[in-house]
CSV table of C-alpha atoms in Angstrom, one decimal:
chain,number,residue,atom,x,y,z
A,25,MET,CA,-10.7,30.5,-28.9
A,26,ASN,CA,-7.9,33.2,-27.3
A,27,LEU,CA,-7.8,34.4,-23.6
A,28,ARG,CA,-10.4,37.6,-24.6
A,29,GLN,CA,-13.1,35.0,-25.0
A,30,LEU,CA,-12.4,33.4,-22.7
A,31,SER,CA,-12.6,36.2,-19.8
A,32,ASP,CA,-15.9,36.9,-21.4
A,33,LYS,CA,-17.2,33.4,-21.2
A,34,LEU,CA,-16.2,33.5,-17.2
A,35,GLY,CA,-16.8,37.0,-17.2
A,36,LEU,CA,-13.5,37.6,-15.6
A,37,SER,CA,-10.7,40.0,-16.3
A,38,GLN,CA,-8.0,38.9,-18.8
A,39,THR,CA,-5.8,39.6,-16.0
A,40,THR,CA,-7.1,37.4,-13.5
A,41,VAL,CA,-7.6,34.4,-16.1
A,42,SER,CA,-3.8,34.5,-16.8
A,43,ARG,CA,-2.8,34.7,-13.4
A,44,ALA,CA,-5.6,31.6,-12.7
A,45,LEU,CA,-3.6,29.6,-15.3
A,46,ASN,CA,-0.1,30.6,-14.5
A,47,GLY,CA,-0.6,29.4,-10.9
A,48,TYR,CA,-0.3,32.9,-9.4
A,49,PRO,CA,-0.6,32.6,-5.5
A,50,GLU,CA,-2.9,35.9,-5.4
A,51,VAL,CA,-6.2,34.0,-7.2
A,52,SER,CA,-8.1,32.1,-5.2
A,53,GLU,CA,-8.0,27.9,-5.5
A,54,THR,CA,-12.0,28.2,-6.1
A,55,THR,CA,-11.4,30.5,-9.4
A,56,ARG,CA,-8.2,29.0,-10.4
A,57,LYS,CA,-10.0,25.2,-10.6
A,58,ARG,CA,-13.2,27.1,-12.5
A,59,VAL,CA,-10.6,29.0,-15.2
A,60,VAL,CA,-8.5,25.8,-15.8
A,61,ALA,CA,-11.8,23.2,-16.0
A,62,ALA,CA,-13.0,25.9,-18.7
A,63,ALA,CA,-10.5,26.4,-20.6
A,64,ALA,CA,-10.0,22.8,-21.1
A,65,GLN,CA,-14.2,22.6,-21.8
A,66,TYR,CA,-13.3,25.2,-24.3
A,67,GLN,CA,-9.7,23.8,-25.5
A,68,TYR,CA,-8.2,26.7,-24.5
A,69,ARG,CA,-4.1,27.0,-25.4
A,70,PRO,CA,-2.8,30.1,-24.5
A,71,ASN,CA,0.1,31.3,-27.0
A,72,THR,CA,3.2,31.1,-25.8
A,73,ARG,CA,5.0,33.4,-27.8
A,74,ALA,CA,2.4,36.3,-26.6
A,75,GLN,CA,2.9,35.0,-22.7
A,76,GLY,CA,6.6,35.2,-23.3
A,77,LEU,CA,6.6,39.1,-24.9
A,78,ALA,CA,4.5,39.9,-22.0
A,79,THR,CA,6.2,38.5,-18.9
A,80,GLY,CA,10.1,38.5,-20.2
A,81,ARG,CA,9.9,34.5,-19.6
A,82,SER,CA,10.8,31.8,-22.2
A,83,MET,CA,7.8,30.0,-21.2
A,84,ALA,CA,9.5,26.4,-21.1
A,85,ILE,CA,11.5,24.2,-18.7
A,86,GLY,CA,14.7,22.2,-18.7
A,87,HIS,CA,15.0,18.6,-17.9
A,88,VAL,CA,19.1,18.0,-18.6
A,89,ILE,CA,20.0,14.4,-19.0
A,90,PRO,CA,23.6,13.1,-19.1
A,91,PHE,CA,24.7,10.2,-21.4
A,92,SER,CA,25.4,7.8,-18.6
A,93,THR,CA,21.4,8.0,-17.9
A,94,GLN,CA,20.7,8.3,-21.6
A,95,HIS,CA,19.1,4.9,-21.0
A,96,GLU,CA,16.4,7.3,-18.7
A,97,MET,CA,14.8,8.4,-21.7
A,98,VAL,CA,13.3,4.7,-22.5
A,99,ASN,CA,12.7,4.1,-18.8
A,100,VAL,CA,9.1,3.5,-17.9
A,101,VAL,CA,9.7,5.3,-14.4
A,102,PHE,CA,11.4,8.2,-16.4
A,103,ALA,CA,8.5,8.3,-19.1
A,104,ASP,CA,6.6,8.4,-16.1
A,105,PHE,CA,7.6,11.4,-14.7
A,106,ILE,CA,7.4,13.3,-17.9
A,107,ALA,CA,4.1,12.8,-18.7
A,108,GLY,CA,3.0,13.6,-15.2
A,109,ALA,CA,4.8,17.2,-15.5
A,110,GLY,CA,3.8,17.5,-19.2
A,111,GLU,CA,0.4,17.7,-18.0
A,112,VAL,CA,1.0,20.5,-16.0
A,113,TYR,CA,3.1,22.0,-18.3
A,114,ALA,CA,0.3,22.1,-20.9
A,115,ARG,CA,-2.1,23.3,-19.0
A,116,MET,CA,0.3,26.1,-17.6
A,117,GLY,CA,1.1,27.4,-21.3
A,118,TYR,CA,5.0,25.7,-21.0
A,119,ASP,CA,6.7,23.6,-23.8
A,120,ILE,CA,9.4,21.3,-22.5
A,121,LEU,CA,13.3,21.4,-22.9
A,122,MET,CA,14.4,17.9,-23.4
A,123,SER,CA,18.9,18.6,-23.6
A,124,VAL,CA,21.1,15.4,-23.9
A,125,VAL,CA,24.2,16.1,-22.9
A,126,PRO,CA,27.7,14.1,-22.3
A,127,ASP,CA,28.1,14.0,-18.4
A,128,GLU,CA,31.1,16.4,-18.4
A,129,ASN,CA,29.3,18.8,-20.3
A,130,GLU,CA,26.0,18.8,-18.2
A,131,ASP,CA,27.1,22.1,-15.7
A,132,LYS,CA,28.0,23.7,-19.3
A,133,ALA,CA,24.7,22.4,-20.5
A,134,TYR,CA,23.2,24.3,-17.5
A,135,ALA,CA,25.2,27.5,-17.4
A,136,GLU,CA,23.8,27.9,-21.3
A,137,LEU,CA,20.4,27.6,-20.4
A,138,ALA,CA,21.2,30.5,-18.1
A,139,ARG,CA,23.1,32.6,-20.5
A,140,LYS,CA,20.6,32.4,-23.4
A,141,GLY,CA,17.3,32.4,-20.8
A,142,ALA,CA,16.4,29.5,-23.2
A,143,VAL,CA,14.2,28.2,-20.0
A,144,ASP,CA,12.2,29.7,-16.9
A,145,GLY,CA,13.8,26.8,-14.8
A,146,VAL,CA,14.6,23.1,-14.8
A,147,ILE,CA,14.2,20.1,-13.0
A,148,VAL,CA,16.9,18.2,-11.6
A,149,HIS,CA,16.6,14.4,-11.9
A,150,GLY,CA,18.5,11.6,-10.0
A,151,PRO,CA,20.2,13.8,-7.3
A,152,THR,CA,23.9,12.1,-5.9
A,153,LEU,CA,25.0,12.3,-2.4
A,154,ASN,CA,26.1,16.3,-1.8
A,155,ASP,CA,25.1,16.8,-5.7
A,156,PRO,CA,26.7,19.6,-7.1
A,157,ARG,CA,24.5,20.6,-9.5
A,158,ILE,CA,22.5,22.2,-6.5
A,159,ALA,CA,25.6,24.9,-5.7
A,160,LEU,CA,25.4,25.4,-9.4
A,161,LEU,CA,22.3,26.1,-10.2
A,162,SER,CA,21.7,28.4,-6.7
A,163,ASP,CA,24.8,30.3,-8.2
A,164,LEU,CA,23.0,30.2,-12.1
A,165,GLY,CA,20.0,31.8,-10.4
A,166,ILE,CA,17.5,29.3,-11.9
A,167,PRO,CA,14.9,28.7,-10.5
A,168,PHE,CA,14.6,25.0,-9.8
A,169,VAL,CA,13.1,21.5,-7.7
A,170,VAL,CA,15.0,18.5,-7.6
A,171,HIS,CA,12.6,15.5,-7.6
A,172,GLY,CA,14.5,13.8,-4.9
A,173,ARG,CA,16.8,14.9,-2.1
A,174,SER,CA,20.5,15.4,-2.0
A,175,THR,CA,22.1,14.1,1.8
A,176,ASP,CA,25.1,16.8,2.8
A,177,THR,CA,23.8,19.5,1.4
A,178,SER,CA,23.4,22.5,3.2
A,179,LEU,CA,21.9,25.2,0.8
A,180,PRO,CA,17.8,25.6,0.7
A,181,TYR,CA,16.5,24.5,-2.2
A,182,ALA,CA,13.0,23.5,-3.7
A,183,TRP,CA,12.7,19.5,-3.4
A,184,LEU,CA,9.9,16.4,-3.4
A,185,ASP,CA,11.5,13.3,-2.4
A,186,VAL,CA,9.1,10.0,-1.2
A,187,ASN,CA,10.7,8.4,2.3
A,188,ASN,CA,12.7,6.2,0.8
A,189,ARG,CA,14.4,4.7,4.1
A,190,ASN,CA,11.2,4.5,5.8
A,191,ALA,CA,9.4,2.6,2.7
A,192,PHE,CA,12.9,-0.5,2.9
A,193,ARG,CA,12.7,-0.5,6.5
A,194,GLN,CA,8.9,-1.2,6.1
A,195,ALA,CA,9.6,-3.3,3.2
A,196,ALA,CA,12.1,-5.6,5.8
A,197,GLU,CA,9.9,-5.6,8.3
A,198,HIS,CA,7.1,-6.9,6.4
A,199,LEU,CA,9.7,-10.3,5.4
A,200,LEU,CA,11.1,-10.2,9.5
A,201,ASP,CA,7.6,-10.5,10.8
A,202,PHE,CA,7.1,-13.5,8.0
A,203,GLY,CA,10.2,-15.1,10.0
A,204,HIS,CA,13.0,-14.3,6.9
A,205,HIS,CA,16.1,-13.8,8.5
A,206,ARG,CA,18.2,-13.9,4.8
A,207,ILE,CA,16.2,-11.2,3.2
A,208,GLY,CA,18.2,-10.3,-0.4
A,209,LEU,CA,18.6,-6.1,-1.5
A,210,ILE,CA,18.6,-5.7,-4.9
A,211,ASN,CA,19.4,-2.1,-4.8
A,212,GLY,CA,20.0,1.0,-7.4
A,213,LEU,CA,23.0,2.5,-7.6
A,214,GLU,CA,24.0,3.6,-4.3
A,215,ARG,CA,25.7,7.1,-5.6
A,216,MET,CA,22.3,7.8,-6.1
A,217,ASP,CA,20.8,9.6,-2.8
A,218,PHE,CA,17.5,7.6,-3.1
A,219,ALA,CA,19.8,4.2,-3.0
A,220,HIS,CA,21.8,4.9,-0.5
A,221,ARG,CA,18.6,6.3,1.7
A,222,ARG,CA,16.6,2.9,0.8
A,223,ARG,CA,19.8,1.1,1.8
A,224,LEU,CA,20.0,2.7,5.8
A,225,GLY,CA,16.7,1.9,5.7
A,226,TYR,CA,17.1,-2.2,5.2
A,227,LEU,CA,19.7,-1.9,7.5
A,228,SER,CA,18.0,-0.3,10.1
A,229,ALA,CA,15.5,-3.0,10.0
A,230,LEU,CA,17.9,-5.6,10.3
A,231,GLU,CA,19.6,-4.1,13.1
A,232,SER,CA,16.1,-3.2,15.0
A,233,CYS,CA,16.1,-7.6,15.2
A,234,ASP,CA,19.9,-8.6,15.9
A,235,ILE,CA,20.1,-10.0,12.5
A,236,PRO,CA,23.7,-8.9,11.2
A,237,ALA,CA,23.9,-7.9,7.5
A,238,ASP,CA,25.7,-9.8,4.9
A,239,PRO,CA,27.2,-8.0,2.1
A,240,ALA,CA,26.8,-10.6,0.2
A,241,LEU,CA,23.0,-10.5,0.6
A,242,MET,CA,23.3,-6.7,-0.9
A,243,ARG,CA,23.4,-5.8,-4.8
A,244,SER,CA,23.9,-2.3,-6.2
A,245,GLY,CA,23.3,-1.5,-9.8
A,246,GLU,CA,21.3,0.2,-12.7
A,247,MET,CA,17.7,-1.1,-12.4
A,248,THR,CA,17.1,-3.0,-15.2
A,249,GLU,CA,15.6,-6.5,-15.6
A,250,PRO,CA,18.6,-8.0,-16.4
A,251,ASN,CA,20.6,-7.0,-13.4
A,252,GLY,CA,17.4,-7.9,-11.2
A,253,TYR,CA,17.8,-11.2,-12.8
A,254,HIS,CA,21.2,-11.5,-12.1
A,255,ALA,CA,21.4,-10.4,-8.3
A,256,ALA,CA,18.7,-13.1,-7.8
A,257,CYS,CA,20.5,-15.8,-9.5
A,258,ASP,CA,23.6,-15.0,-7.2
A,259,MET,CA,21.8,-14.8,-4.0
A,260,LEU,CA,19.3,-17.7,-5.0
A,261,ASP,CA,22.2,-20.3,-5.9
A,262,MET,CA,24.7,-19.2,-2.4
A,263,PRO,CA,24.6,-22.1,-0.3
A,264,ASN,CA,22.6,-20.5,2.6
A,265,PRO,CA,20.5,-18.7,-0.6
A,266,ALA,CA,17.6,-15.9,0.4
A,267,THR,CA,14.4,-16.5,1.4
A,268,ALA,CA,13.6,-13.3,0.6
A,269,LEU,CA,14.4,-10.1,-1.2
A,270,ILE,CA,13.6,-6.3,-1.7
A,271,ALA,CA,14.0,-5.1,-5.5
A,272,SER,CA,14.0,-1.2,-6.1
A,273,SER,CA,11.5,-1.0,-8.6
A,274,ILE,CA,8.9,-3.4,-10.6
A,275,VAL,CA,11.5,-3.2,-13.0
A,276,PRO,CA,14.3,-5.7,-11.8
A,277,ALA,CA,11.5,-7.2,-9.6
A,278,LEU,CA,10.4,-8.3,-12.9
A,279,GLY,CA,14.0,-10.1,-13.2
A,280,ALA,CA,14.0,-11.5,-9.9
A,281,ARG,CA,10.4,-13.3,-10.8
A,282,ARG,CA,12.2,-14.9,-13.7
A,283,ALA,CA,15.3,-15.9,-11.7
A,284,ILE,CA,12.8,-17.4,-9.0
A,285,GLU,CA,10.9,-19.4,-11.5
A,286,GLU,CA,13.8,-20.5,-13.1
A,287,ARG,CA,14.8,-22.5,-10.4
A,288,GLY,CA,11.1,-24.4,-10.0
A,289,LEU,CA,10.6,-22.3,-7.1
A,290,VAL,CA,7.0,-20.7,-6.2
A,291,MET,CA,7.1,-16.9,-5.4
A,292,GLY,CA,5.2,-15.9,-2.4
A,293,ARG,CA,5.9,-19.8,-1.4
A,294,ASP,CA,9.4,-20.9,-1.8
A,295,VAL,CA,10.7,-17.1,-2.0
A,296,SER,CA,9.2,-13.8,-1.0
A,297,LEU,CA,9.5,-10.7,-3.3
A,298,ILE,CA,9.0,-7.2,-3.0
A,299,CYS,CA,9.3,-4.0,-4.3
A,300,PHE,CA,9.3,-0.6,-4.8
A,301,ASP,CA,7.5,2.2,-7.6
A,302,ASP,CA,5.1,-0.3,-8.5
A,303,GLU,CA,2.3,2.9,-10.0
A,304,ILE,CA,3.9,3.1,-13.1
A,305,SER,CA,1.2,3.5,-16.1
A,306,TYR,CA,2.4,1.8,-18.5
A,307,LEU,CA,3.6,-1.4,-16.5
A,308,PRO,CA,0.9,-1.7,-13.9
A,309,ASN,CA,1.2,-4.1,-10.9
A,310,GLY,CA,-1.7,-6.4,-11.7
A,311,ALA,CA,-4.8,-5.5,-12.9
A,312,GLY,CA,-7.0,-4.7,-9.8
A,313,THR,CA,-5.0,-7.0,-7.8
A,314,PRO,CA,-1.3,-7.1,-7.5
A,315,ILE,CA,1.1,-9.2,-8.2
A,316,PHE,CA,4.0,-8.4,-6.4
A,317,THR,CA,3.6,-6.5,-2.9
A,318,ALA,CA,5.2,-3.3,-3.4
A,319,THR,CA,5.9,-0.3,-1.1
A,320,ARG,CA,3.7,2.0,-3.6
A,321,SER,CA,4.5,6.1,-4.8
A,322,SER,CA,3.1,7.2,-7.8
A,323,VAL,CA,6.2,8.6,-9.8
A,324,ARG,CA,3.4,10.1,-12.2
A,325,ALA,CA,1.8,12.5,-9.7
A,326,ALA,CA,5.3,13.1,-8.1
A,327,GLY,CA,5.8,14.9,-12.0
A,328,ARG,CA,2.7,16.6,-12.2
A,329,ARG,CA,3.8,18.3,-8.1
A,330,CYS,CA,7.0,19.0,-8.7
A,331,ALA,CA,6.0,20.9,-12.1
A,332,GLU,CA,3.6,22.9,-10.0
A,333,MET,CA,6.0,23.8,-7.3
A,334,LEU,CA,8.4,25.0,-10.7
A,335,ILE,CA,6.3,27.3,-11.5
A,336,GLU,CA,5.1,28.5,-8.2
A,337,GLN,CA,8.4,29.4,-7.7
A,338,ILE,CA,9.1,31.3,-11.1
A,339,SER,CA,5.5,33.1,-10.6
A,340,GLU,CA,7.0,33.9,-7.1
A,341,PRO,CA,10.8,33.7,-6.7
A,342,ALA,CA,11.1,35.1,-3.2
A,343,ASN,CA,9.1,32.8,-1.7
A,344,THR,CA,10.9,30.1,0.6
A,345,PRO,CA,11.4,27.1,-1.4
A,346,GLN,CA,9.3,24.6,-1.1
A,347,GLN,CA,10.1,20.8,0.5
A,348,GLU,CA,8.0,17.8,0.3
A,349,LEU,CA,9.1,14.4,1.7
A,350,TRP,CA,5.8,12.0,0.7
A,351,ASP,CA,5.4,8.2,2.1
A,352,ALA,CA,5.1,4.9,0.2
A,353,GLU,CA,1.9,2.7,1.1
A,354,LEU,CA,2.5,-0.6,1.8
A,355,VAL,CA,0.4,-2.6,-0.3
A,356,ILE,CA,0.0,-6.6,0.0
A,357,GLY,CA,0.3,-9.2,-2.9
A,358,PRO,CA,0.6,-13.0,-2.9
A,359,SER,CA,4.5,-12.5,-3.5
A,360,THR,CA,5.0,-13.0,0.2
A,361,GLY,CA,4.7,-15.6,2.8
A,362,PRO,CA,5.7,-17.0,5.7
A,363,ALA,CA,9.6,-18.5,5.6
A,364,THR,CA,9.7,-22.3,5.0
A,365,ALA,CA,13.7,-22.2,5.7
A,366,GLN,CA,16.1,-20.6,6.8
């Protein structure tokens, strides 16, 4: 089915249908939903070449991944984000352009995308503290949305983030309420903004209970199962071991659970464990009943929303950059319980 045939089915002009599918704000939400539903029903797919010729756009969205984070290409969290974004790209007639480049060539990659007009916008992953990519992309004039935020960046830019500080404060408070004082933090790389905020949330919860922070109970590294395992081993084998652990993702939490079980301990009874990022399509936190207590936020939904925000920005570049902060939901599972020893 082509655009004219879909327009005839709906009794709308081709311009209205095209604008509805591309997220133009002047089309009402009722009309947009009707058009999107009909496009799905009749399996309509926009001719991206024709769209590009008509609008002067490439009809592609860029994602630049440096080699040092190449593991993200097979990370279940990154894959879920891309799956969510891809749903929106497909619906709106956009292709995805993934560029994997050496770290030292990342700036050049963005400049080349701008010079060639290869993409209409980009999504920035893994923002660091005072991330230089934000100023670069602003100077290049490429529409962009950051998945996360960058502390100490004063430029206005579009972002979507989870309230990481509040999520980890809430996780630590949950354990403190159970009487835990020796709470270990298995964090992501703390040059990353999200991990920096998570540590602040953890520390603020301890401070509110007048519990001094112990550097021996804090680890920072890649969010992998082996790193979670080794960090948990270290903290469980101390003379005064951790009685509870907070993991940066369900992936290192699996490693922490392995360390707990190897020592003949029972998760939730002898050692409590709470994680973030448990709502992952290909690695669910149990089937209906959670395995881990977790601070939950859907990365797939974040991918969808970042893609929508970027396409809206491409359509209406004069609008003020959108900024959204999502709260995580505390989900209670059997992995946490009262402290049995201090």
